[in-house]
Amino acid sequence: MPTITLRLELHNPTKVKQEMYERMTEVNTEFANWLLDHPELNQATSKIFKAFSSQRFPSAVVNQTIREVKSQKKNQKTKRFRTLWCCFNNQNVKVEKKGEFYTVSFPTLEKRVGVPVVTRPYQEAWLNRLLNGTAKQGAAKLYKKRKKWCLAIAITFEVKPRHETKVMGVDLGLRYLAVASVGTKSWFFKGNQCAFVRRRYAALRRRLGKAKKLHMIRKIGRKESRWMKDQNHKISRQIVNFALANGVGVIRMEELTGIRKRATSAKEAGRSLHAWAFHQLQTMIAYKAEMAGIRVEWVKPTYTSQTCKCGHREKGNRNGIHFQCKKCGYTLHADLNGAINIAKAISGFAA
């Protein structure tokens, strides 16, 4: 079953509540770092918190933190936690509707009280599904973003699979971020705006680097990432809508482990490809397709850009965005030809 994360902003929490949330986060982070060095971490239960501190703290949060620390240490992902937000399992977060307003309650340092949340039609639709049982509530996380406290709730739900038999291929690239092909229809997503923005940010980073303004470099890096994520969201939504409008039941994409080889120069690879989130776009297409009941299949990328519909394969068939078969003379936009071959899975399916 697909899972989404529903982000809910807490509506105007009092100063006292905000300070309590801050304190909970601080204690939770300190506890997690203390656990990292504890010799009995693998056998730890919520009772271990008493050895860390005598203060009152929600056992529901303690249990989730122990699980997180165990996972992190097992995978050796971190040495110390800078911030570890308080998390709760599905049994410790309650969603309710009171009149026209929605509230959430979760364990805190005080008694449980329903906190109103800011909702828009999208959030309300998912909260209603939680309340009527057509979706299942998962774990939740209390966190702060841009000076606002929020609660992120995982929601799982069932999707009826589509019975359409059409297959759509999606080719990702540099000049065209994505090309989608199904039957005789196709859609091109140009990459010139992305390339322009990337070059602008790269030039700005160079100037800031010379001025030793490392904080600003990190700040614009985050801004650039947010911009690219927004672009990927829009592109992936359009691709899935295009699939739905054309009766597609399966979307096929390449495994992109070797996509760096497509860049024509090291500079192009570094600026346009190394920084650009191919994997993020693929992930967004995949989960949006899954939510719509469309199956996603992965194919091997080998020779999809070099193979003609007549079956002839030759590196010289492709020259940039132009494809012309050296054997039969067939011509087509190279990325569209790649999308068609991906749809046909000419190189076989990835393991």
XYZ file of C-alpha atoms in Angstrom:
351
model
C 0.000 0.000 0.000
C 1.339 3.475 -0.842
C 2.197 5.864 1.962
C 2.107 9.645 2.042
C 3.235 12.088 4.706
C 0.606 14.630 5.699
C 2.130 17.809 7.122
C -0.067 19.763 9.516
C 0.802 23.149 10.992
C -0.242 23.581 14.614
C -2.579 26.560 14.878
C -1.137 29.375 17.011
C 0.298 27.343 19.907
C 0.782 29.457 23.021
C 4.232 30.611 24.057
C 4.124 28.090 26.902
C 3.382 25.251 24.500
C 6.113 26.329 22.094
C 8.630 26.405 24.918
C 7.474 22.950 25.979
C 7.944 21.601 22.438
C 11.429 23.144 22.370
C 12.281 21.529 25.689
C 10.957 18.148 24.536
C 13.160 18.361 21.436
C 16.241 19.299 23.470
C 15.726 16.476 25.981
C 15.014 13.975 23.226
C 18.203 14.927 21.355
C 20.315 14.746 24.514
C 18.782 11.375 25.372
C 19.486 10.026 21.876
C 23.142 11.060 22.027
C 23.427 9.556 25.510
C 21.959 6.298 24.144
C 24.500 6.114 21.322
C 27.238 5.405 23.867
C 25.194 3.196 26.179
C 26.542 -0.383 26.413
C 23.047 -1.880 26.817
C 21.410 -0.107 23.892
C 20.287 -3.317 22.198
C 18.356 -4.403 25.322
C 17.035 -0.925 26.112
C 13.374 -0.301 26.998
C 11.563 2.864 28.070
C 12.739 2.241 31.656
C 16.278 3.208 30.628
C 15.260 6.871 30.553
C 15.319 6.934 34.377
C 19.055 6.274 34.239
C 19.416 9.303 31.952
C 17.176 11.757 33.797
C 14.709 11.979 36.656
C 12.447 14.406 34.822
C 9.083 13.401 33.442
C 9.113 12.504 29.761
C 6.553 10.661 27.540
C 7.365 6.950 27.336
C 5.837 6.925 23.839
C 8.589 9.295 22.668
C 11.271 7.341 24.561
C 10.339 4.108 22.812
C 10.430 5.708 19.356
C 13.778 7.340 20.113
C 15.284 4.029 21.205
C 14.176 2.479 17.901
C 15.651 5.373 15.926
C 19.000 5.241 17.734
C 19.227 1.468 17.270
C 18.549 1.871 13.568
C 21.063 4.685 13.153
C 23.793 2.836 15.019
C 23.153 -0.397 13.138
C 23.531 1.390 9.807
C 26.306 3.670 11.125
C 24.568 6.699 9.638
C 25.457 9.207 12.330
C 27.880 9.785 15.179
C 25.895 12.457 16.977
C 22.405 13.861 16.558
C 22.210 17.608 16.019
C 18.423 17.557 16.420
C 16.154 14.568 16.902
C 12.506 15.506 16.735
C 9.994 13.759 18.951
C 8.190 10.905 17.219
C 5.061 8.966 18.187
C 3.602 5.680 16.998
C 0.113 5.480 15.533
C -1.450 4.570 18.880
C -0.254 7.756 20.576
C -1.604 10.323 18.117
C -5.327 10.979 17.874
C -7.069 12.941 15.140
C -10.494 14.418 15.857
C -12.937 16.788 14.229
C -14.782 19.282 16.392
C -17.323 21.228 14.387
C -15.481 22.659 11.390
C -12.057 22.306 12.980
C -9.599 19.414 13.218
C -7.429 18.711 16.237
C -4.534 16.369 16.975
C -3.425 15.185 20.396
C -0.139 13.532 21.333
C 1.912 12.903 24.495
C 3.683 15.950 25.926
C 5.159 17.021 29.253
C 1.650 17.998 30.290
C -1.696 16.258 29.941
C -2.933 15.357 26.462
C -4.960 18.159 24.936
C -6.280 18.414 21.383
C -4.311 21.007 19.427
C -6.077 22.686 16.477
C -4.298 22.433 13.125
C -4.277 24.620 10.031
C -5.994 22.765 7.188
C -6.666 23.279 3.530
C -8.932 21.125 1.326
C -6.069 18.672 0.598
C -5.315 18.070 4.293
C -9.001 17.933 5.173
C -9.608 15.215 2.585
C -6.903 13.006 4.125
C -7.980 13.711 7.696
C -11.527 12.716 6.743
C -10.187 9.462 5.313
C -8.424 8.766 8.608
C -11.637 9.429 10.484
C -13.842 7.277 8.233
C -11.354 4.404 8.124
C -10.505 4.460 4.395
C -6.873 5.279 5.271
C -4.608 4.115 8.093
C -2.602 6.365 10.362
C 1.076 5.622 10.899
C 3.827 7.216 12.971
C 3.984 10.975 13.516
C 6.760 13.515 14.083
C 6.620 16.858 15.891
C 9.016 19.326 14.299
C 9.665 23.015 13.743
C 10.055 24.596 10.319
C 10.414 28.292 9.606
C 9.461 29.172 13.183
C 6.240 27.162 12.974
C 5.505 23.916 14.805
C 4.117 21.113 12.679
C 3.077 17.482 12.962
C 3.894 15.103 10.115
C 1.656 12.025 10.003
C 2.309 8.970 7.833
C -0.835 7.734 6.081
C -1.201 4.443 4.210
C -4.089 3.594 1.933
C -5.197 1.066 -0.654
C -5.351 1.886 -4.352
C -7.370 -0.054 -6.885
C -5.000 -1.130 -9.679
C -5.812 0.141 -13.142
C -6.666 -2.485 -15.754
C -5.476 -0.492 -18.761
C -2.830 -2.240 -20.859
C -1.052 0.738 -22.440
C 2.616 1.200 -21.541
C 4.318 4.597 -21.344
C 8.068 5.113 -21.483
C 9.757 8.039 -19.736
C 13.259 9.079 -20.743
C 15.193 11.484 -18.504
C 17.974 13.655 -19.846
C 19.780 16.994 -19.808
C 18.409 19.164 -22.617
C 14.990 17.695 -22.006
C 14.432 16.811 -18.370
C 11.852 14.216 -19.348
C 10.212 12.880 -22.473
C 7.096 10.723 -22.089
C 5.799 8.519 -24.902
C 2.672 6.381 -25.166
C 1.480 5.146 -28.551
C 1.607 8.062 -30.994
C 1.482 10.699 -28.248
C 4.413 12.307 -26.468
C 5.247 15.165 -24.101
C 8.568 16.999 -23.868
C 9.775 18.806 -20.734
C 12.527 21.240 -21.704
C 15.522 21.646 -19.433
C 16.650 25.121 -20.491
C 15.106 26.871 -17.487
C 16.691 24.353 -15.125
C 20.087 24.792 -16.816
C 19.808 28.601 -16.591
C 18.950 28.499 -12.873
C 21.758 26.032 -12.181
C 24.317 28.188 -13.996
C 23.131 31.274 -12.118
C 23.473 29.540 -8.745
C 26.861 28.091 -9.713
C 28.165 31.567 -10.608
C 26.798 32.967 -7.345
C 28.495 30.185 -5.357
C 31.812 30.963 -7.044
C 31.566 34.644 -6.062
C 30.586 33.780 -2.498
C 33.372 31.206 -2.312
C 35.957 33.837 -3.190
C 34.487 36.060 -0.490
C 34.601 33.155 2.034
C 30.878 33.494 2.742
C 30.253 29.843 3.539
C 26.974 30.492 5.370
C 25.503 32.150 2.269
C 26.718 29.282 0.078
C 24.818 26.810 2.231
C 21.766 29.084 2.265
C 21.527 29.405 -1.521
C 22.217 25.675 -1.838
C 19.086 24.989 0.209
C 17.156 27.532 -1.870
C 18.305 25.861 -5.091
C 17.300 22.434 -3.778
C 13.824 23.703 -2.864
C 13.410 25.188 -6.331
C 14.454 21.951 -8.028
C 12.192 19.898 -5.778
C 9.259 22.108 -6.734
C 10.093 21.657 -10.430
C 10.281 17.884 -9.998
C 6.917 17.860 -8.231
C 5.301 19.752 -11.105
C 6.910 17.622 -13.818
C 6.070 14.323 -12.098
C 2.452 15.398 -11.582
C 2.117 16.345 -15.270
C 3.655 13.053 -16.371
C 1.272 10.989 -14.255
C -1.722 13.077 -15.377
C -0.613 12.541 -18.993
C -0.529 8.800 -18.311
C -3.997 8.836 -16.770
C -5.429 10.852 -19.663
C -4.094 8.313 -22.155
C -5.216 5.119 -20.419
C -1.769 4.010 -19.245
C -1.542 1.045 -16.888
C 2.272 0.774 -16.731
C 5.030 3.405 -16.674
C 8.533 2.241 -17.531
C 11.733 4.103 -16.672
C 15.428 3.388 -16.879
C 17.677 2.494 -14.004
C 19.916 5.541 -14.077
C 23.132 4.199 -12.540
C 25.136 5.171 -15.603
C 23.408 8.384 -16.586
C 26.489 10.551 -15.925
C 27.933 9.194 -19.183
C 25.302 11.150 -21.122
C 26.919 14.481 -20.338
C 29.045 15.830 -23.180
C 31.648 17.369 -20.867
C 32.858 17.197 -17.306
C 31.553 20.739 -16.736
C 28.090 19.787 -18.022
C 28.098 16.655 -15.851
C 29.057 18.567 -12.745
C 26.780 21.551 -13.105
C 23.690 20.147 -14.784
C 23.724 16.474 -13.909
C 25.623 15.876 -10.710
C 23.565 18.573 -8.989
C 20.269 17.729 -10.659
C 18.051 15.252 -8.840
C 17.295 12.540 -11.410
C 16.616 10.080 -8.631
C 14.254 12.530 -6.945
C 12.232 13.016 -10.131
C 12.016 9.270 -10.710
C 10.920 8.709 -7.118
C 8.206 11.341 -7.432
C 6.922 9.862 -10.690
C 6.920 6.393 -9.133
C 4.995 7.244 -5.965
C 2.496 9.486 -7.776
C 1.912 6.685 -10.280
C 1.460 4.171 -7.470
C -1.081 6.457 -5.809
C -3.012 6.540 -9.091
C -2.954 2.748 -9.452
C -0.348 2.749 -12.243
C 2.362 0.091 -12.034
C 5.996 1.212 -12.427
C 8.603 -1.028 -14.049
C 12.344 -0.474 -14.347
C 14.313 -1.360 -17.469
C 18.008 -1.630 -18.239
C 19.385 1.588 -19.799
C 21.681 -0.254 -22.195
C 21.403 0.913 -25.826
C 17.979 2.552 -25.471
C 19.351 5.713 -27.086
C 21.215 3.915 -29.897
C 18.651 1.436 -31.176
C 16.361 2.008 -34.168
C 12.853 0.603 -34.519
C 14.224 -1.582 -37.344
C 16.464 -3.262 -34.768
C 19.773 -1.757 -35.906
C 21.956 -0.607 -33.031
C 24.905 1.702 -33.499
C 26.476 4.469 -31.444
C 26.551 6.692 -34.514
C 22.764 6.554 -34.792
C 22.537 9.321 -32.214
C 24.054 12.773 -32.456
C 22.899 14.996 -29.584
C 19.130 15.312 -29.792
C 19.067 13.928 -33.325
C 18.569 10.260 -34.121
C 19.086 8.872 -37.613
C 19.501 5.183 -38.280
C 22.651 4.410 -40.293
C 20.923 1.385 -41.787
C 17.357 2.374 -42.721
C 17.543 6.178 -42.469
C 14.754 6.473 -39.893
C 14.889 9.838 -38.103
C 13.364 11.019 -34.843
C 14.103 13.177 -31.824
C 16.700 11.160 -29.914
C 15.016 11.475 -26.516
C 11.636 10.474 -27.964
C 13.273 7.454 -29.569
C 14.732 6.596 -26.167
C 11.321 6.886 -24.486
C 9.783 4.596 -27.120
C 12.527 2.011 -26.581
C 12.080 2.252 -22.813
C 8.371 1.582 -23.233
C 9.248 -1.499 -25.289
C 11.915 -2.527 -22.735
C 14.256 -3.436 -25.593
C 17.195 -4.000 -23.210
C 15.222 -6.119 -20.761
C 14.036 -5.434 -17.249
C 16.302 -4.440 -14.380
C 16.808 -6.984 -11.636
